[in-house]
Amino acid sequence: ELKVEQNPLFLSMQEGKNYTIYCNYSTTSDRLYWYRQDPGKSLESLFVLLSNGAVKQEGRLMASLDTKARLSTLHITAAVHDLSATYFCAVDNSNSGYALNFGKGTSLLVTP
Amino acid sequence: DTAVSQTPKYLVTQMGNDKSIKCEQNLGHDTMYWYKQDSKKFLKIMFSYNNKELIINETVPNRFSPKSPDKAHLNLHINSLELGDSAVYFCASSQTLAGSGYTFGSGTRLTVV
């Protein structure tokens, strides 16, 4: 069974600070995904990471993938209140029928 | 133009009732999914269909029955609803092997009373 672990599960940070969310997964995976979810809303795709060493950036968020360590990170730079949301990482592979296996999510609160 | 649309958005019903949730995608994707998000926000795959063929059928009660009349539609029928079925159900679609990601519907919040 493909397991995905995120940490931390809860994160309160001040505006302007930097922080990293970690995502570990248990077996070989084809692809890694990061999603954002606002309260009561759907999941918004942030990044799709397809290969070892992949790094993608969008605004204050940067995601990276190390397939050898089975680790992805989501780095937040100079956080702003608008980044407050729940962030999920997920992986898929052929053994899972290419369905997403999600981590438990990281609830991020950015305070003034 | 909504890419993945689900109806209804909210569903409040009594225990024991039967209800359906509908999902349609206009992205031309070949695979569709149902996910359940519980009260702790944990997301778990329930079913997936590839070109109308059932691919994934996770351990869910057999009161849940998916139906895919064509590759653009995947419906979820739930019989004899129980309190524990209360959750948000998300439909999603993807183009298998494309690596382009999964697109999620807006979700259906089911409340069983």
JSON list of C-alpha atoms in Angstrom, two decimals:
[
{"chain": "A", "resi": 1, "resn": "GLU", "atom": "CA", "xyz": [0.00, 0.00, 0.00]},
{"chain": "A", "resi": 2, "resn": "LEU", "atom": "CA", "xyz": [1.29, 3.40, -0.94]},
{"chain": "A", "resi": 3, "resn": "LYS", "atom": "CA", "xyz": [1.52, 5.61, 2.16]},
{"chain": "A", "resi": 4, "resn": "VAL", "atom": "CA", "xyz": [2.04, 9.34, 2.22]},
{"chain": "A", "resi": 5, "resn": "GLU", "atom": "CA", "xyz": [3.09, 11.25, 5.31]},
{"chain": "A", "resi": 6, "resn": "GLN", "atom": "CA", "xyz": [3.09, 15.00, 5.65]},
{"chain": "A", "resi": 7, "resn": "ASN", "atom": "CA", "xyz": [4.49, 17.11, 8.39]},
{"chain": "A", "resi": 8, "resn": "PRO", "atom": "CA", "xyz": [3.70, 19.25, 10.08]},
{"chain": "A", "resi": 9, "resn": "LEU", "atom": "CA", "xyz": [-0.06, 18.75, 10.12]},
{"chain": "A", "resi": 10, "resn": "PHE", "atom": "CA", "xyz": [-0.63, 22.20, 11.57]},
{"chain": "A", "resi": 11, "resn": "LEU", "atom": "CA", "xyz": [1.48, 25.26, 11.01]},
{"chain": "A", "resi": 12, "resn": "SER", "atom": "CA", "xyz": [1.01, 28.76, 12.31]},
{"chain": "A", "resi": 13, "resn": "MET", "atom": "CA", "xyz": [3.50, 31.25, 10.98]},
{"chain": "A", "resi": 14, "resn": "GLN", "atom": "CA", "xyz": [3.97, 34.96, 10.90]},
{"chain": "A", "resi": 15, "resn": "GLU", "atom": "CA", "xyz": [3.79, 36.98, 7.76]},
{"chain": "A", "resi": 16, "resn": "GLY", "atom": "CA", "xyz": [7.17, 37.44, 6.18]},
{"chain": "A", "resi": 17, "resn": "LYS", "atom": "CA", "xyz": [8.64, 34.22, 7.53]},
{"chain": "A", "resi": 18, "resn": "ASN", "atom": "CA", "xyz": [9.83, 31.18, 5.61]},
{"chain": "A", "resi": 19, "resn": "TYR", "atom": "CA", "xyz": [8.87, 27.59, 6.24]},
{"chain": "A", "resi": 20, "resn": "THR", "atom": "CA", "xyz": [8.92, 24.15, 4.65]},
{"chain": "A", "resi": 21, "resn": "ILE", "atom": "CA", "xyz": [6.30, 21.41, 4.56]},
{"chain": "A", "resi": 22, "resn": "TYR", "atom": "CA", "xyz": [7.61, 17.88, 4.10]},
{"chain": "A", "resi": 23, "resn": "CYS", "atom": "CA", "xyz": [6.04, 14.96, 2.29]},
{"chain": "A", "resi": 24, "resn": "ASN", "atom": "CA", "xyz": [7.40, 11.42, 2.52]},
{"chain": "A", "resi": 25, "resn": "TYR", "atom": "CA", "xyz": [6.00, 8.46, 0.61]},
{"chain": "A", "resi": 26, "resn": "SER", "atom": "CA", "xyz": [6.53, 4.77, 1.08]},
{"chain": "A", "resi": 27, "resn": "THR", "atom": "CA", "xyz": [7.12, 3.18, -2.31]},
{"chain": "A", "resi": 28, "resn": "THR", "atom": "CA", "xyz": [8.22, 4.08, -5.78]},
{"chain": "A", "resi": 29, "resn": "SER", "atom": "CA", "xyz": [5.91, 6.62, -7.24]},
{"chain": "A", "resi": 30, "resn": "ASP", "atom": "CA", "xyz": [5.52, 7.90, -10.75]},
{"chain": "A", "resi": 31, "resn": "ARG", "atom": "CA", "xyz": [4.48, 11.41, -9.90]},
{"chain": "A", "resi": 32, "resn": "LEU", "atom": "CA", "xyz": [4.01, 13.73, -6.96]},
{"chain": "A", "resi": 33, "resn": "TYR", "atom": "CA", "xyz": [1.38, 16.43, -6.66]},
{"chain": "A", "resi": 34, "resn": "TRP", "atom": "CA", "xyz": [0.74, 19.39, -4.41]},
{"chain": "A", "resi": 35, "resn": "TYR", "atom": "CA", "xyz": [-2.76, 20.74, -3.94]},
{"chain": "A", "resi": 36, "resn": "ARG", "atom": "CA", "xyz": [-4.23, 23.65, -2.05]},
{"chain": "A", "resi": 37, "resn": "GLN", "atom": "CA", "xyz": [-7.66, 23.57, -0.45]},
{"chain": "A", "resi": 38, "resn": "ASP", "atom": "CA", "xyz": [-9.45, 26.60, 0.99]},
{"chain": "A", "resi": 39, "resn": "PRO", "atom": "CA", "xyz": [-12.23, 26.01, 3.53]},
{"chain": "A", "resi": 40, "resn": "GLY", "atom": "CA", "xyz": [-15.34, 24.67, 1.86]},
{"chain": "A", "resi": 41, "resn": "LYS", "atom": "CA", "xyz": [-13.69, 24.63, -1.54]},
{"chain": "A", "resi": 42, "resn": "SER", "atom": "CA", "xyz": [-12.31, 22.10, -3.96]},
{"chain": "A", "resi": 43, "resn": "LEU", "atom": "CA", "xyz": [-8.69, 21.12, -4.51]},
{"chain": "A", "resi": 44, "resn": "GLU", "atom": "CA", "xyz": [-6.58, 23.43, -6.60]},
{"chain": "A", "resi": 45, "resn": "SER", "atom": "CA", "xyz": [-3.56, 21.95, -8.32]},
{"chain": "A", "resi": 46, "resn": "LEU", "atom": "CA", "xyz": [-0.33, 23.74, -7.43]},
{"chain": "A", "resi": 47, "resn": "PHE", "atom": "CA", "xyz": [2.48, 21.55, -8.77]},
{"chain": "A", "resi": 48, "resn": "VAL", "atom": "CA", "xyz": [3.04, 18.29, -10.59]},
{"chain": "A", "resi": 49, "resn": "LEU", "atom": "CA", "xyz": [6.54, 16.88, -10.13]},
{"chain": "A", "resi": 50, "resn": "LEU", "atom": "CA", "xyz": [7.48, 14.18, -12.56]},
{"chain": "A", "resi": 51, "resn": "SER", "atom": "CA", "xyz": [11.13, 13.33, -12.06]},
{"chain": "A", "resi": 52, "resn": "ASN", "atom": "CA", "xyz": [13.96, 13.24, -9.56]},
{"chain": "A", "resi": 53, "resn": "GLY", "atom": "CA", "xyz": [15.36, 16.67, -8.87]},
{"chain": "A", "resi": 54, "resn": "ALA", "atom": "CA", "xyz": [12.32, 18.45, -10.27]},
{"chain": "A", "resi": 55, "resn": "VAL", "atom": "CA", "xyz": [11.82, 21.92, -8.86]},
{"chain": "A", "resi": 56, "resn": "LYS", "atom": "CA", "xyz": [8.88, 24.16, -9.61]},
{"chain": "A", "resi": 57, "resn": "GLN", "atom": "CA", "xyz": [8.08, 27.64, -8.36]},
{"chain": "A", "resi": 58, "resn": "GLU", "atom": "CA", "xyz": [4.96, 29.73, -8.41]},
{"chain": "A", "resi": 59, "resn": "GLY", "atom": "CA", "xyz": [5.00, 32.99, -6.54]},
{"chain": "A", "resi": 60, "resn": "ARG", "atom": "CA", "xyz": [6.01, 32.40, -2.92]},
{"chain": "A", "resi": 61, "resn": "LEU", "atom": "CA", "xyz": [5.74, 28.62, -3.21]},
{"chain": "A", "resi": 62, "resn": "MET", "atom": "CA", "xyz": [8.46, 26.28, -4.42]},
{"chain": "A", "resi": 63, "resn": "ALA", "atom": "CA", "xyz": [8.17, 22.51, -4.62]},
{"chain": "A", "resi": 64, "resn": "SER", "atom": "CA", "xyz": [10.93, 19.96, -5.08]},
{"chain": "A", "resi": 65, "resn": "LEU", "atom": "CA", "xyz": [11.18, 16.22, -5.46]},
{"chain": "A", "resi": 66, "resn": "ASP", "atom": "CA", "xyz": [13.86, 13.73, -4.40]},
{"chain": "A", "resi": 67, "resn": "THR", "atom": "CA", "xyz": [12.74, 10.32, -5.60]},
{"chain": "A", "resi": 68, "resn": "LYS", "atom": "CA", "xyz": [15.71, 8.54, -4.02]},
{"chain": "A", "resi": 69, "resn": "ALA", "atom": "CA", "xyz": [14.76, 9.82, -0.58]},
{"chain": "A", "resi": 70, "resn": "ARG", "atom": "CA", "xyz": [11.05, 9.57, -1.47]},
{"chain": "A", "resi": 71, "resn": "LEU", "atom": "CA", "xyz": [10.68, 13.12, -0.25]},
{"chain": "A", "resi": 72, "resn": "SER", "atom": "CA", "xyz": [9.06, 16.24, -1.56]},
{"chain": "A", "resi": 73, "resn": "THR", "atom": "CA", "xyz": [9.15, 19.66, 0.03]},
{"chain": "A", "resi": 74, "resn": "LEU", "atom": "CA", "xyz": [6.92, 22.69, -0.34]},
{"chain": "A", "resi": 75, "resn": "HIS", "atom": "CA", "xyz": [8.81, 25.80, 0.65]},
{"chain": "A", "resi": 76, "resn": "ILE", "atom": "CA", "xyz": [7.02, 28.99, 1.55]},
{"chain": "A", "resi": 77, "resn": "THR", "atom": "CA", "xyz": [8.93, 32.22, 1.19]},
{"chain": "A", "resi": 78, "resn": "ALA", "atom": "CA", "xyz": [7.92, 35.43, 2.97]},
{"chain": "A", "resi": 79, "resn": "ALA", "atom": "CA", "xyz": [4.47, 34.14, 3.84]},
{"chain": "A", "resi": 80, "resn": "VAL", "atom": "CA", "xyz": [1.40, 36.33, 3.39]},
{"chain": "A", "resi": 81, "resn": "HIS", "atom": "CA", "xyz": [-2.08, 35.89, 4.82]},
{"chain": "A", "resi": 82, "resn": "ASP", "atom": "CA", "xyz": [-3.48, 34.79, 1.45]},
{"chain": "A", "resi": 83, "resn": "LEU", "atom": "CA", "xyz": [-1.45, 31.61, 1.70]},
{"chain": "A", "resi": 84, "resn": "SER", "atom": "CA", "xyz": [-3.54, 30.41, 4.64]},
{"chain": "A", "resi": 85, "resn": "ALA", "atom": "CA", "xyz": [-5.12, 27.13, 3.48]},
{"chain": "A", "resi": 86, "resn": "THR", "atom": "CA", "xyz": [-4.67, 23.38, 3.73]},
{"chain": "A", "resi": 87, "resn": "TYR", "atom": "CA", "xyz": [-1.94, 21.92, 1.56]},
{"chain": "A", "resi": 88, "resn": "PHE", "atom": "CA", "xyz": [-1.97, 18.31, 0.44]},
{"chain": "A", "resi": 89, "resn": "CYS", "atom": "CA", "xyz": [0.69, 16.25, -1.20]},
{"chain": "A", "resi": 90, "resn": "ALA", "atom": "CA", "xyz": [-0.32, 13.16, -3.13]},
{"chain": "A", "resi": 91, "resn": "VAL", "atom": "CA", "xyz": [1.36, 10.47, -5.18]},
{"chain": "A", "resi": 92, "resn": "ASP", "atom": "CA", "xyz": [0.23, 7.99, -7.76]},
{"chain": "A", "resi": 93, "resn": "ASN", "atom": "CA", "xyz": [1.72, 5.00, -9.48]},
{"chain": "A", "resi": 94, "resn": "SER", "atom": "CA", "xyz": [0.67, 2.16, -11.70]},
{"chain": "A", "resi": 95, "resn": "ASN", "atom": "CA", "xyz": [0.16, -0.14, -8.71]},
{"chain": "A", "resi": 96, "resn": "SER", "atom": "CA", "xyz": [-2.47, 2.21, -7.34]},
{"chain": "A", "resi": 97, "resn": "GLY", "atom": "CA", "xyz": [-4.23, 2.30, -10.68]},
{"chain": "A", "resi": 98, "resn": "TYR", "atom": "CA", "xyz": [-2.99, 5.85, -10.99]},
{"chain": "A", "resi": 99, "resn": "ALA", "atom": "CA", "xyz": [-5.36, 7.08, -8.32]},
{"chain": "A", "resi": 100, "resn": "LEU", "atom": "CA", "xyz": [-4.02, 9.68, -5.95]},
{"chain": "A", "resi": 101, "resn": "ASN", "atom": "CA", "xyz": [-2.91, 8.68, -2.46]},
{"chain": "A", "resi": 102, "resn": "PHE", "atom": "CA", "xyz": [-3.04, 11.73, -0.25]},
{"chain": "A", "resi": 103, "resn": "GLY", "atom": "CA", "xyz": [-1.18, 12.84, 2.81]},
{"chain": "A", "resi": 104, "resn": "LYS", "atom": "CA", "xyz": [-3.27, 14.08, 5.72]},
{"chain": "A", "resi": 105, "resn": "GLY", "atom": "CA", "xyz": [-2.75, 17.69, 4.75]},
{"chain": "A", "resi": 106, "resn": "THR", "atom": "CA", "xyz": [-1.02, 20.62, 6.41]},
{"chain": "A", "resi": 107, "resn": "SER", "atom": "CA", "xyz": [-3.28, 23.34, 7.74]},
{"chain": "A", "resi": 108, "resn": "LEU", "atom": "CA", "xyz": [-1.38, 26.58, 7.35]},
{"chain": "A", "resi": 109, "resn": "LEU", "atom": "CA", "xyz": [-2.35, 29.77, 9.14]},
{"chain": "A", "resi": 110, "resn": "VAL", "atom": "CA", "xyz": [-0.41, 32.91, 8.38]},
{"chain": "A", "resi": 111, "resn": "THR", "atom": "CA", "xyz": [-0.84, 35.64, 10.97]},
{"chain": "A", "resi": 112, "resn": "PRO", "atom": "CA", "xyz": [0.16, 39.30, 10.94]},
{"chain": "B", "resi": 1, "resn": "ASP", "atom": "CA", "xyz": [-17.10, 26.20, -18.86]},
{"chain": "B", "resi": 2, "resn": "THR", "atom": "CA", "xyz": [-16.74, 24.03, -15.79]},
{"chain": "B", "resi": 3, "resn": "ALA", "atom": "CA", "xyz": [-14.23, 21.25, -16.41]},
{"chain": "B", "resi": 4, "resn": "VAL", "atom": "CA", "xyz": [-15.56, 18.78, -13.82]},
{"chain": "B", "resi": 5, "resn": "SER", "atom": "CA", "xyz": [-19.04, 19.48, -12.55]},
{"chain": "B", "resi": 6, "resn": "GLN", "atom": "CA", "xyz": [-20.84, 17.73, -9.74]},
{"chain": "B", "resi": 7, "resn": "THR", "atom": "CA", "xyz": [-24.43, 17.93, -8.66]},
{"chain": "B", "resi": 8, "resn": "PRO", "atom": "CA", "xyz": [-25.79, 18.56, -6.16]},
{"chain": "B", "resi": 9, "resn": "LYS", "atom": "CA", "xyz": [-23.38, 20.73, -4.22]},
{"chain": "B", "resi": 10, "resn": "TYR", "atom": "CA", "xyz": [-25.19, 20.09, -0.95]},
{"chain": "B", "resi": 11, "resn": "LEU", "atom": "CA", "xyz": [-27.28, 17.10, 0.01]},
{"chain": "B", "resi": 12, "resn": "VAL", "atom": "CA", "xyz": [-29.07, 16.72, 3.34]},
{"chain": "B", "resi": 13, "resn": "THR", "atom": "CA", "xyz": [-31.01, 13.52, 3.80]},
{"chain": "B", "resi": 14, "resn": "GLN", "atom": "CA", "xyz": [-32.32, 11.15, 6.43]},
{"chain": "B", "resi": 15, "resn": "MET", "atom": "CA", "xyz": [-30.79, 7.85, 7.42]},
{"chain": "B", "resi": 16, "resn": "GLY", "atom": "CA", "xyz": [-32.01, 4.98, 5.33]},
{"chain": "B", "resi": 17, "resn": "ASN", "atom": "CA", "xyz": [-32.63, 7.03, 2.20]},
{"chain": "B", "resi": 18, "resn": "ASP", "atom": "CA", "xyz": [-31.05, 6.38, -1.19]},
{"chain": "B", "resi": 19, "resn": "LYS", "atom": "CA", "xyz": [-29.32, 9.22, -3.01]},
{"chain": "B", "resi": 20, "resn": "SER", "atom": "CA", "xyz": [-27.22, 9.84, -6.10]},
{"chain": "B", "resi": 21, "resn": "ILE", "atom": "CA", "xyz": [-24.47, 12.27, -6.95]},
{"chain": "B", "resi": 22, "resn": "LYS", "atom": "CA", "xyz": [-23.70, 13.04, -10.58]},
{"chain": "B", "resi": 23, "resn": "CYS", "atom": "CA", "xyz": [-20.42, 14.01, -12.18]},
{"chain": "B", "resi": 24, "resn": "GLU", "atom": "CA", "xyz": [-19.55, 15.13, -15.68]},
{"chain": "B", "resi": 25, "resn": "GLN", "atom": "CA", "xyz": [-16.25, 16.19, -17.22]},
{"chain": "B", "resi": 26, "resn": "ASN", "atom": "CA", "xyz": [-15.70, 18.02, -20.48]},
{"chain": "B", "resi": 27, "resn": "LEU", "atom": "CA", "xyz": [-11.92, 17.67, -20.59]},
{"chain": "B", "resi": 28, "resn": "GLY", "atom": "CA", "xyz": [-11.86, 14.56, -22.75]},
{"chain": "B", "resi": 29, "resn": "HIS", "atom": "CA", "xyz": [-10.11, 12.64, -19.97]},
{"chain": "B", "resi": 30, "resn": "ASP", "atom": "CA", "xyz": [-10.24, 8.86, -20.02]},
{"chain": "B", "resi": 31, "resn": "THR", "atom": "CA", "xyz": [-10.37, 8.23, -16.28]},
{"chain": "B", "resi": 32, "resn": "MET", "atom": "CA", "xyz": [-12.75, 9.43, -13.58]},
{"chain": "B", "resi": 33, "resn": "TYR", "atom": "CA", "xyz": [-12.67, 9.00, -9.82]},
{"chain": "B", "resi": 34, "resn": "TRP", "atom": "CA", "xyz": [-14.66, 9.36, -6.65]},
{"chain": "B", "resi": 35, "resn": "TYR", "atom": "CA", "xyz": [-12.88, 10.49, -3.50]},
{"chain": "B", "resi": 36, "resn": "LYS", "atom": "CA", "xyz": [-14.27, 10.86, -0.01]},
{"chain": "B", "resi": 37, "resn": "GLN", "atom": "CA", "xyz": [-13.07, 13.60, 2.33]},
{"chain": "B", "resi": 38, "resn": "ASP", "atom": "CA", "xyz": [-13.96, 12.98, 5.94]},
{"chain": "B", "resi": 39, "resn": "SER", "atom": "CA", "xyz": [-14.44, 15.45, 8.77]},
{"chain": "B", "resi": 40, "resn": "LYS", "atom": "CA", "xyz": [-10.69, 15.47, 9.44]},
{"chain": "B", "resi": 41, "resn": "LYS", "atom": "CA", "xyz": [-10.10, 16.45, 5.80]},
{"chain": "B", "resi": 42, "resn": "PHE", "atom": "CA", "xyz": [-8.54, 13.11, 4.94]},
{"chain": "B", "resi": 43, "resn": "LEU", "atom": "CA", "xyz": [-9.02, 12.24, 1.26]},
{"chain": "B", "resi": 44, "resn": "LYS", "atom": "CA", "xyz": [-9.37, 8.64, 0.17]},
{"chain": "B", "resi": 45, "resn": "ILE", "atom": "CA", "xyz": [-9.99, 7.07, -3.20]},
{"chain": "B", "resi": 46, "resn": "MET", "atom": "CA", "xyz": [-13.23, 5.12, -3.49]},
{"chain": "B", "resi": 47, "resn": "PHE", "atom": "CA", "xyz": [-13.56, 4.19, -7.16]},
{"chain": "B", "resi": 48, "resn": "SER", "atom": "CA", "xyz": [-12.03, 4.86, -10.52]},
{"chain": "B", "resi": 49, "resn": "TYR", "atom": "CA", "xyz": [-13.25, 4.17, -14.02]},
{"chain": "B", "resi": 50, "resn": "ASN", "atom": "CA", "xyz": [-11.18, 4.12, -17.17]},
{"chain": "B", "resi": 51, "resn": "ASN", "atom": "CA", "xyz": [-13.21, 4.38, -20.36]},
{"chain": "B", "resi": 52, "resn": "LYS", "atom": "CA", "xyz": [-16.29, 3.09, -18.52]},
{"chain": "B", "resi": 53, "resn": "GLU", "atom": "CA", "xyz": [-14.40, 0.15, -17.01]},
{"chain": "B", "resi": 54, "resn": "LEU", "atom": "CA", "xyz": [-14.07, -0.14, -13.22]},
{"chain": "B", "resi": 55, "resn": "ILE", "atom": "CA", "xyz": [-10.38, -0.02, -12.32]},
{"chain": "B", "resi": 56, "resn": "ILE", "atom": "CA", "xyz": [-10.30, 0.71, -8.62]},
{"chain": "B", "resi": 57, "resn": "ASN", "atom": "CA", "xyz": [-12.85, -0.45, -6.11]},
{"chain": "B", "resi": 58, "resn": "GLU", "atom": "CA", "xyz": [-11.51, 0.28, -2.68]},
{"chain": "B", "resi": 59, "resn": "THR", "atom": "CA", "xyz": [-12.92, -1.17, 0.48]},
{"chain": "B", "resi": 60, "resn": "VAL", "atom": "CA", "xyz": [-16.16, 0.73, 0.68]},
{"chain": "B", "resi": 61, "resn": "PRO", "atom": "CA", "xyz": [-19.54, -0.62, 1.74]},
{"chain": "B", "resi": 62, "resn": "ASN", "atom": "CA", "xyz": [-21.44, -2.21, -1.12]},
{"chain": "B", "resi": 63, "resn": "ARG", "atom": "CA", "xyz": [-24.17, 0.34, -0.44]},
{"chain": "B", "resi": 64, "resn": "PHE", "atom": "CA", "xyz": [-22.02, 2.57, -2.65]},
{"chain": "B", "resi": 65, "resn": "SER", "atom": "CA", "xyz": [-22.33, 1.81, -6.35]},
{"chain": "B", "resi": 66, "resn": "PRO", "atom": "CA", "xyz": [-20.65, 3.82, -9.08]},
{"chain": "B", "resi": 67, "resn": "LYS", "atom": "CA", "xyz": [-21.99, 3.90, -12.60]},
{"chain": "B", "resi": 68, "resn": "SER", "atom": "CA", "xyz": [-20.30, 5.23, -15.70]},
{"chain": "B", "resi": 69, "resn": "PRO", "atom": "CA", "xyz": [-22.64, 5.46, -18.70]},
{"chain": "B", "resi": 70, "resn": "ASP", "atom": "CA", "xyz": [-19.84, 6.93, -20.82]},
{"chain": "B", "resi": 71, "resn": "LYS", "atom": "CA", "xyz": [-16.33, 8.17, -20.25]},
{"chain": "B", "resi": 72, "resn": "ALA", "atom": "CA", "xyz": [-17.52, 11.72, -19.56]},
{"chain": "B", "resi": 73, "resn": "HIS", "atom": "CA", "xyz": [-19.86, 10.75, -16.73]},
{"chain": "B", "resi": 74, "resn": "LEU", "atom": "CA", "xyz": [-19.43, 8.97, -13.43]},
{"chain": "B", "resi": 75, "resn": "ASN", "atom": "CA", "xyz": [-22.28, 8.83, -10.96]},
{"chain": "B", "resi": 76, "resn": "LEU", "atom": "CA", "xyz": [-22.34, 7.61, -7.40]},
{"chain": "B", "resi": 77, "resn": "HIS", "atom": "CA", "xyz": [-25.40, 5.97, -5.93]},
{"chain": "B", "resi": 78, "resn": "ILE", "atom": "CA", "xyz": [-25.66, 5.36, -2.21]},
{"chain": "B", "resi": 79, "resn": "ASN", "atom": "CA", "xyz": [-28.27, 3.06, -0.70]},
{"chain": "B", "resi": 80, "resn": "SER", "atom": "CA", "xyz": [-29.51, 3.00, 2.87]},
{"chain": "B", "resi": 81, "resn": "LEU", "atom": "CA", "xyz": [-27.56, 6.05, 3.96]},
{"chain": "B", "resi": 82, "resn": "GLU", "atom": "CA", "xyz": [-25.93, 6.00, 7.39]},
{"chain": "B", "resi": 83, "resn": "LEU", "atom": "CA", "xyz": [-24.71, 8.79, 9.66]},
{"chain": "B", "resi": 84, "resn": "GLY", "atom": "CA", "xyz": [-21.11, 7.78, 8.94]},
{"chain": "B", "resi": 85, "resn": "ASP", "atom": "CA", "xyz": [-21.59, 8.49, 5.25]},
{"chain": "B", "resi": 86, "resn": "SER", "atom": "CA", "xyz": [-21.64, 12.20, 6.00]},
{"chain": "B", "resi": 87, "resn": "ALA", "atom": "CA", "xyz": [-18.63, 13.66, 4.20]},
{"chain": "B", "resi": 88, "resn": "VAL", "atom": "CA", "xyz": [-17.61, 15.65, 1.17]},
{"chain": "B", "resi": 89, "resn": "TYR", "atom": "CA", "xyz": [-17.45, 13.59, -2.01]},
{"chain": "B", "resi": 90, "resn": "PHE", "atom": "CA", "xyz": [-15.21, 14.77, -4.81]},
{"chain": "B", "resi": 91, "resn": "CYS", "atom": "CA", "xyz": [-15.29, 13.66, -8.38]},
{"chain": "B", "resi": 92, "resn": "ALA", "atom": "CA", "xyz": [-12.08, 13.97, -10.38]},
{"chain": "B", "resi": 93, "resn": "SER", "atom": "CA", "xyz": [-10.78, 13.16, -13.82]},
{"chain": "B", "resi": 94, "resn": "SER", "atom": "CA", "xyz": [-7.41, 12.65, -15.45]},
{"chain": "B", "resi": 95, "resn": "GLN", "atom": "CA", "xyz": [-5.76, 11.53, -18.63]},
{"chain": "B", "resi": 96, "resn": "THR", "atom": "CA", "xyz": [-3.95, 8.38, -17.52]},
{"chain": "B", "resi": 97, "resn": "LEU", "atom": "CA", "xyz": [-0.20, 8.39, -18.02]},
{"chain": "B", "resi": 98, "resn": "ALA", "atom": "CA", "xyz": [-0.21, 11.96, -19.26]},
{"chain": "B", "resi": 99, "resn": "GLY", "atom": "CA", "xyz": [1.29, 13.39, -16.09]},
{"chain": "B", "resi": 100, "resn": "SER", "atom": "CA", "xyz": [-0.88, 16.43, -16.49]},
{"chain": "B", "resi": 101, "resn": "GLY", "atom": "CA", "xyz": [-2.60, 16.02, -13.20]},
{"chain": "B", "resi": 102, "resn": "TYR", "atom": "CA", "xyz": [-6.04, 15.46, -11.88]},
{"chain": "B", "resi": 103, "resn": "THR", "atom": "CA", "xyz": [-8.92, 17.93, -12.07]},
{"chain": "B", "resi": 104, "resn": "PHE", "atom": "CA", "xyz": [-11.37, 17.95, -9.21]},
{"chain": "B", "resi": 105, "resn": "GLY", "atom": "CA", "xyz": [-15.02, 18.90, -9.11]},
{"chain": "B", "resi": 106, "resn": "SER", "atom": "CA", "xyz": [-16.33, 21.35, -6.56]},
{"chain": "B", "resi": 107, "resn": "GLY", "atom": "CA", "xyz": [-17.47, 18.59, -4.22]},
{"chain": "B", "resi": 108, "resn": "THR", "atom": "CA", "xyz": [-20.78, 17.42, -2.79]},
{"chain": "B", "resi": 109, "resn": "ARG", "atom": "CA", "xyz": [-21.29, 17.91, 0.92]},
{"chain": "B", "resi": 110, "resn": "LEU", "atom": "CA", "xyz": [-23.49, 15.04, 2.09]},
{"chain": "B", "resi": 111, "resn": "THR", "atom": "CA", "xyz": [-25.10, 15.31, 5.50]},
{"chain": "B", "resi": 112, "resn": "VAL", "atom": "CA", "xyz": [-27.06, 12.37, 6.82]},
{"chain": "B", "resi": 113, "resn": "VAL", "atom": "CA", "xyz": [-29.39, 13.18, 9.72]}
]
